[in-house]
Amino acid sequence: MGTITTKDGTEIFFKDWGPKNAQPIMFHHGWPLSSDDWDTQMLFFVQRGFRVVAHDRRGHGRSAQVPEGHDMDHYAADAFAVAEHLDLRNAVHIGHSTGGGEVARYVARHGQPAGRVAKAVLVAAVPPIMLKTPAYPGGLPMEVFDGFRKGVADNRAQMFLDVPAGPFYGFNRPGAKVYEGVIRNWWRQGMMGSAKAHYDGIKAFSETDQTEDLKAITVPTLVMHGEDDQIVPIDNSARLAVKLLKNGTLKTYPGLSHGMLTVNADVLNADLLAFIKG
């Protein structure tokens, strides 16, 4: 574990486990979490001989709580600063939710010409865009994201209990097995971060049109999405994203939630390993 300082002076926390000469896998977390959200995947892959890297996005987790730069351009540039510092090459980049948007921007702008990226994975990811627009009329209305902003501004601590206890992991579904520790860990990660970063990040993950990012990606890309994702609905995300990718494959999971990487890690990890080795 360590930190780097980006060109604009932001300190970014990262983890780097496993053999330095092994193929690297870099993980990009979702809103409003931290690299800790990848614990299960990082342990799984480091035990199989990979080098695993994950960082806390600016304003999240243990990275600096800077007031500015909470947008996809800075997110991708910060990730590149970590990858460049560690000289990661032939890496697989895996992003969840907002982290999927970060991966799309990273690969499109920083990863391919230098041969730094071998493959990419977008898990329950926000691209091409979550917001309803003329180009994407099936998106969510602005009122949904205004509600998120109100939740962060009015009572972030309560919101950060309500989201994981409800739709994020599908714990609001009849008969769902609820993991109290998972809810508390989501809350813990969220409350470590900056309210300003979380508030500004809502615009980043909802309003950034990443159509051109997806079109620019040429490496093999796996798009994984739960069919019961209540946070990022599959029809306006994964099903559209795969059509924009030059070398994309879509794998959907009936009944699984936005947080399937955590509560269905055994299924997801096996599929990730098969894609990476394939």
Short mmCIF file of N, CA, C and O in Angstrom, two decimals, residues 199-247:
data_model
loop_
_atom_site.label_atom_id
_atom_site.label_comp_id
_atom_site.label_asym_id
_atom_site.label_seq_id
_atom_site.Cartn_x
_atom_site.Cartn_y
_atom_site.Cartn_z
N TYR A 199 -21.04 14.46 -3.52
CA TYR A 199 -22.07 15.32 -4.11
C TYR A 199 -21.73 15.62 -5.58
O TYR A 199 -22.55 15.43 -6.48
N ASP A 200 -20.50 16.06 -5.82
CA ASP A 200 -20.09 16.38 -7.19
C ASP A 200 -20.03 15.14 -8.07
O ASP A 200 -20.28 15.21 -9.28
N GLY A 201 -19.70 14.00 -7.47
CA GLY A 201 -19.58 12.76 -8.22
C GLY A 201 -20.89 12.29 -8.83
O GLY A 201 -20.89 11.53 -9.80
N ILE A 202 -22.01 12.72 -8.27
CA ILE A 202 -23.31 12.32 -8.82
C ILE A 202 -23.45 12.85 -10.25
O ILE A 202 -23.92 12.13 -11.14
N LYS A 203 -23.04 14.08 -10.47
CA LYS A 203 -23.06 14.63 -11.84
C LYS A 203 -22.14 13.83 -12.75
O LYS A 203 -22.49 13.51 -13.88
N ALA A 204 -20.96 13.46 -12.22
CA ALA A 204 -19.99 12.72 -13.03
C ALA A 204 -20.55 11.38 -13.50
O ALA A 204 -20.43 11.01 -14.67
N PHE A 205 -21.18 10.64 -12.57
CA PHE A 205 -21.63 9.30 -12.97
C PHE A 205 -22.96 9.30 -13.72
O PHE A 205 -23.29 8.33 -14.40
N SER A 206 -23.72 10.38 -13.61
CA SER A 206 -25.04 10.38 -14.25
C SER A 206 -25.09 11.14 -15.56
O SER A 206 -25.85 10.79 -16.47
N GLU A 207 -24.27 12.20 -15.71
CA GLU A 207 -24.41 13.09 -16.85
C GLU A 207 -23.28 12.98 -17.87
O GLU A 207 -23.33 13.65 -18.91
N THR A 208 -22.28 12.15 -17.61
CA THR A 208 -21.17 12.02 -18.56
C THR A 208 -21.54 11.08 -19.69
O THR A 208 -21.75 9.88 -19.47
N ASP A 209 -21.63 11.61 -20.89
CA ASP A 209 -21.93 10.79 -22.06
C ASP A 209 -20.64 10.13 -22.54
O ASP A 209 -19.72 10.81 -23.00
N GLN A 210 -20.57 8.81 -22.43
CA GLN A 210 -19.34 8.09 -22.77
C GLN A 210 -19.46 7.27 -24.04
O GLN A 210 -18.74 6.30 -24.26
N THR A 211 -20.36 7.71 -24.90
CA THR A 211 -20.53 7.04 -26.18
C THR A 211 -19.21 6.95 -26.94
O THR A 211 -18.83 5.87 -27.44
N GLU A 212 -18.49 8.06 -27.04
CA GLU A 212 -17.25 8.08 -27.81
C GLU A 212 -16.15 7.27 -27.12
O GLU A 212 -15.30 6.69 -27.81
N ASP A 213 -16.14 7.25 -25.79
CA ASP A 213 -15.18 6.39 -25.08
C ASP A 213 -15.38 4.94 -25.48
O ASP A 213 -14.42 4.23 -25.79
N LEU A 214 -16.62 4.49 -25.44
CA LEU A 214 -16.91 3.09 -25.78
C LEU A 214 -16.51 2.78 -27.21
O LEU A 214 -15.93 1.72 -27.50
N LYS A 215 -16.79 3.69 -28.12
CA LYS A 215 -16.44 3.47 -29.53
C LYS A 215 -14.94 3.40 -29.74
O LYS A 215 -14.46 2.74 -30.67
N ALA A 216 -14.18 4.09 -28.88
CA ALA A 216 -12.73 4.15 -29.05
C ALA A 216 -12.00 2.93 -28.50
O ALA A 216 -10.83 2.71 -28.82
N ILE A 217 -12.68 2.14 -27.69
CA ILE A 217 -12.03 0.99 -27.06
C ILE A 217 -11.92 -0.16 -28.06
O ILE A 217 -12.91 -0.58 -28.66
N THR A 218 -10.71 -0.68 -28.22
CA THR A 218 -10.48 -1.77 -29.17
C THR A 218 -10.11 -3.08 -28.49
O THR A 218 -10.21 -4.14 -29.12
N VAL A 219 -9.68 -3.04 -27.23
CA VAL A 219 -9.28 -4.28 -26.55
C VAL A 219 -10.51 -5.11 -26.22
O VAL A 219 -11.62 -4.57 -26.12
N PRO A 220 -10.35 -6.43 -26.06
CA PRO A 220 -11.49 -7.25 -25.65
C PRO A 220 -12.11 -6.73 -24.35
O PRO A 220 -11.39 -6.47 -23.37
N THR A 221 -13.41 -6.55 -24.36
CA THR A 221 -14.10 -5.96 -23.21
C THR A 221 -15.31 -6.80 -22.84
O THR A 221 -16.18 -7.07 -23.69
N LEU A 222 -15.36 -7.21 -21.59
CA LEU A 222 -16.48 -7.97 -21.07
C LEU A 222 -17.40 -7.02 -20.31
O LEU A 222 -16.96 -6.28 -19.43
N VAL A 223 -18.68 -7.06 -20.67
CA VAL A 223 -19.70 -6.25 -20.00
C VAL A 223 -20.56 -7.21 -19.17
O VAL A 223 -21.21 -8.09 -19.72
N MET A 224 -20.54 -7.04 -17.85
CA MET A 224 -21.27 -7.91 -16.93
C MET A 224 -22.33 -7.08 -16.21
O MET A 224 -22.02 -6.00 -15.69
N HIS A 225 -23.55 -7.59 -16.16
CA HIS A 225 -24.62 -6.80 -15.54
C HIS A 225 -25.71 -7.70 -14.98
O HIS A 225 -26.12 -8.67 -15.61
N GLY A 226 -26.16 -7.37 -13.79
CA GLY A 226 -27.28 -8.08 -13.19
C GLY A 226 -28.59 -7.63 -13.81
O GLY A 226 -28.82 -6.43 -14.01
N GLU A 227 -29.45 -8.57 -14.10
CA GLU A 227 -30.72 -8.23 -14.73
C GLU A 227 -31.70 -7.58 -13.76
O GLU A 227 -32.69 -6.98 -14.19
N ASP A 228 -31.43 -7.69 -12.45
CA ASP A 228 -32.26 -7.01 -11.45
C ASP A 228 -31.49 -5.85 -10.80
O ASP A 228 -31.65 -5.57 -9.62
N ASP A 229 -30.67 -5.18 -11.59
CA ASP A 229 -29.92 -4.02 -11.09
C ASP A 229 -30.88 -2.86 -10.94
O ASP A 229 -31.41 -2.34 -11.92
N GLN A 230 -31.09 -2.43 -9.70
CA GLN A 230 -32.02 -1.33 -9.41
C GLN A 230 -31.33 0.03 -9.38
O GLN A 230 -32.00 1.05 -9.26
N ILE A 231 -30.01 0.04 -9.47
CA ILE A 231 -29.25 1.29 -9.43
C ILE A 231 -28.92 1.76 -10.84
O ILE A 231 -29.15 2.92 -11.20
N VAL A 232 -28.35 0.88 -11.64
CA VAL A 232 -28.03 1.17 -13.04
C VAL A 232 -28.81 0.18 -13.90
O VAL A 232 -28.34 -0.94 -14.15
N PRO A 233 -30.01 0.54 -14.32
CA PRO A 233 -30.84 -0.40 -15.08
C PRO A 233 -30.14 -0.91 -16.34
O PRO A 233 -29.52 -0.14 -17.08
N ILE A 234 -30.24 -2.19 -16.56
CA ILE A 234 -29.46 -2.86 -17.60
C ILE A 234 -29.81 -2.40 -19.01
O ILE A 234 -28.92 -2.31 -19.87
N ASP A 235 -31.07 -2.06 -19.27
CA ASP A 235 -31.47 -1.77 -20.64
C ASP A 235 -30.84 -0.49 -21.18
O ASP A 235 -30.60 -0.37 -22.38
N ASN A 236 -30.57 0.49 -20.31
CA ASN A 236 -29.98 1.73 -20.79
C ASN A 236 -28.48 1.81 -20.51
O ASN A 236 -27.87 2.86 -20.69
N SER A 237 -27.90 0.69 -20.10
CA SER A 237 -26.46 0.69 -19.83
C SER A 237 -25.80 -0.44 -20.60
O SER A 237 -25.38 -0.27 -21.74
N ALA A 238 -25.73 -1.61 -20.01
CA ALA A 238 -24.98 -2.71 -20.59
C ALA A 238 -25.47 -3.09 -21.99
O ALA A 238 -24.66 -3.33 -22.90
N ARG A 239 -26.78 -3.16 -22.16
CA ARG A 239 -27.31 -3.60 -23.46
C ARG A 239 -26.99 -2.59 -24.57
O ARG A 239 -26.89 -2.96 -25.75
N LEU A 240 -26.85 -1.32 -24.21
CA LEU A 240 -26.45 -0.31 -25.19
C LEU A 240 -24.93 -0.25 -25.34
O LEU A 240 -24.41 -0.10 -26.45
N ALA A 241 -24.23 -0.37 -24.22
CA ALA A 241 -22.77 -0.25 -24.24
C ALA A 241 -22.13 -1.30 -25.14
O ALA A 241 -21.20 -1.00 -25.91
N VAL A 242 -22.61 -2.53 -25.06
CA VAL A 242 -21.96 -3.60 -25.82
C VAL A 242 -22.09 -3.37 -27.33
O VAL A 242 -21.23 -3.79 -28.11
N LYS A 243 -23.13 -2.65 -27.73
CA LYS A 243 -23.32 -2.36 -29.16
C LYS A 243 -22.32 -1.31 -29.65
O LYS A 243 -22.05 -1.22 -30.85
N LEU A 244 -21.79 -0.51 -28.74
CA LEU A 244 -20.85 0.54 -29.11
C LEU A 244 -19.40 0.07 -29.09
O LEU A 244 -18.53 0.72 -29.67
N LEU A 245 -19.15 -1.04 -28.42
CA LEU A 245 -17.79 -1.56 -28.30
C LEU A 245 -17.39 -2.33 -29.56
O LEU A 245 -18.19 -3.09 -30.11
N LYS A 246 -16.16 -2.16 -30.00
CA LYS A 246 -15.68 -2.88 -31.18
C LYS A 246 -15.44 -4.35 -30.90
O LYS A 246 -15.54 -5.20 -31.78
N ASN A 247 -15.11 -4.67 -29.64
CA ASN A 247 -14.73 -6.04 -29.30
C ASN A 247 -15.35 -6.40 -27.95
O ASN A 247 -14.67 -6.82 -27.02
#
